CSV table of C-alpha atoms in Angstrom, one decimal:
chain,number,residue,atom,x,y,z
A,219,MET,CA,8.0,59.1,-17.9
A,220,GLU,CA,9.6,62.5,-18.3
A,221,PRO,CA,13.3,62.7,-19.1
A,222,ARG,CA,15.5,64.0,-16.3
A,223,LEU,CA,16.3,67.6,-16.1
A,224,ASP,CA,19.6,68.5,-17.7
A,225,PHE,CA,21.2,70.5,-14.9
A,226,TYR,CA,24.1,71.6,-17.0
A,227,GLN,CA,21.8,73.3,-19.5
A,228,SER,CA,19.1,74.5,-17.0
A,229,ASN,CA,21.5,76.4,-14.7
A,230,PRO,CA,25.2,76.4,-15.7
A,231,ALA,CA,26.2,78.9,-12.9
A,232,ALA,CA,24.8,76.6,-10.2
A,233,ILE,CA,26.6,73.6,-11.7
A,234,GLN,CA,29.8,75.6,-11.8
A,235,ALA,CA,29.3,76.3,-8.1
A,236,VAL,CA,28.7,72.6,-7.3
A,237,MET,CA,31.8,71.6,-9.3
A,238,GLY,CA,33.8,74.2,-7.4
A,239,LEU,CA,32.7,72.7,-4.1
A,240,GLU,CA,33.6,69.2,-5.4
A,241,LYS,CA,37.1,70.4,-6.2
A,242,ALA,CA,37.5,71.9,-2.8
A,243,LEU,CA,36.2,68.7,-1.1
A,244,ALA,CA,38.7,66.6,-3.1
A,245,LYS,CA,41.5,68.7,-1.7
A,246,SER,CA,40.1,68.7,1.9
A,247,THR,CA,41.4,66.7,4.8
A,248,LEU,CA,37.9,65.6,5.7
A,249,GLU,CA,37.2,61.8,5.8
A,250,LYS,CA,35.8,60.6,2.5
A,251,SER,CA,33.0,58.9,4.3
A,252,LEU,CA,32.0,62.1,6.0
A,253,THR,CA,31.9,64.1,2.8
A,254,GLU,CA,29.7,61.4,1.2
A,255,LEU,CA,27.3,61.7,4.2
A,256,VAL,CA,27.2,65.5,3.7
A,257,ARG,CA,26.4,65.0,0.0
A,258,LEU,CA,23.7,62.6,1.0
A,259,ARG,CA,22.2,65.0,3.4
A,260,ALA,CA,22.2,67.9,1.0
A,261,SER,CA,20.4,65.6,-1.5
A,262,GLN,CA,17.8,64.8,1.1
A,263,ILE,CA,17.2,68.5,1.9
A,264,ASN,CA,17.0,69.2,-1.9
A,265,GLY,CA,14.5,66.4,-2.3
A,266,CYS,CA,16.4,64.8,-5.2
A,267,ALA,CA,15.6,61.1,-5.2
A,268,TYR,CA,18.2,60.4,-7.9
A,269,CYS,CA,21.0,62.1,-5.9
A,270,VAL,CA,19.9,60.4,-2.6
A,271,ASP,CA,20.2,57.0,-4.4
A,272,LEU,CA,23.5,57.9,-6.0
A,273,HIS,CA,25.1,59.1,-2.8
A,274,THR,CA,23.7,56.3,-0.7
A,275,ALA,CA,25.2,53.8,-3.1
A,276,ASP,CA,28.5,55.6,-3.2
A,277,ALA,CA,28.6,55.7,0.6
A,278,ARG,CA,28.0,52.0,0.8
A,279,LYS,CA,30.7,51.3,-1.7
A,280,GLY,CA,33.0,53.3,0.5
A,281,GLY,CA,32.2,51.1,3.5
A,282,GLU,CA,29.6,53.2,5.2
A,283,ASP,CA,27.2,51.1,7.3
A,284,ASP,CA,23.4,51.0,7.1
A,285,ARG,CA,22.9,52.4,10.6
A,286,ARG,CA,24.8,55.6,9.9
A,287,LEU,CA,23.1,56.0,6.5
A,288,ALA,CA,19.7,55.6,8.1
A,289,THR,CA,20.4,58.3,10.7
A,290,VAL,CA,21.7,61.0,8.3
A,291,SER,CA,18.2,62.5,8.0
A,292,VAL,CA,18.0,63.2,11.7
């Protein structure tokens, strides 16, 4: 098994952009459940299985139900 890509080393500028977005989301008035669904959808589009798993688990911990999680992709 290959080790996971270290995003911080491979593209620091991209990570800085993502962290800027996360800071903006933290200050936003959007519902936390909605922002987690947006993160999940972005991960699906990017094809990142690790991130899909992470954001699905985080959304469930936040009270999101399975029906909404299952329909994010459509």
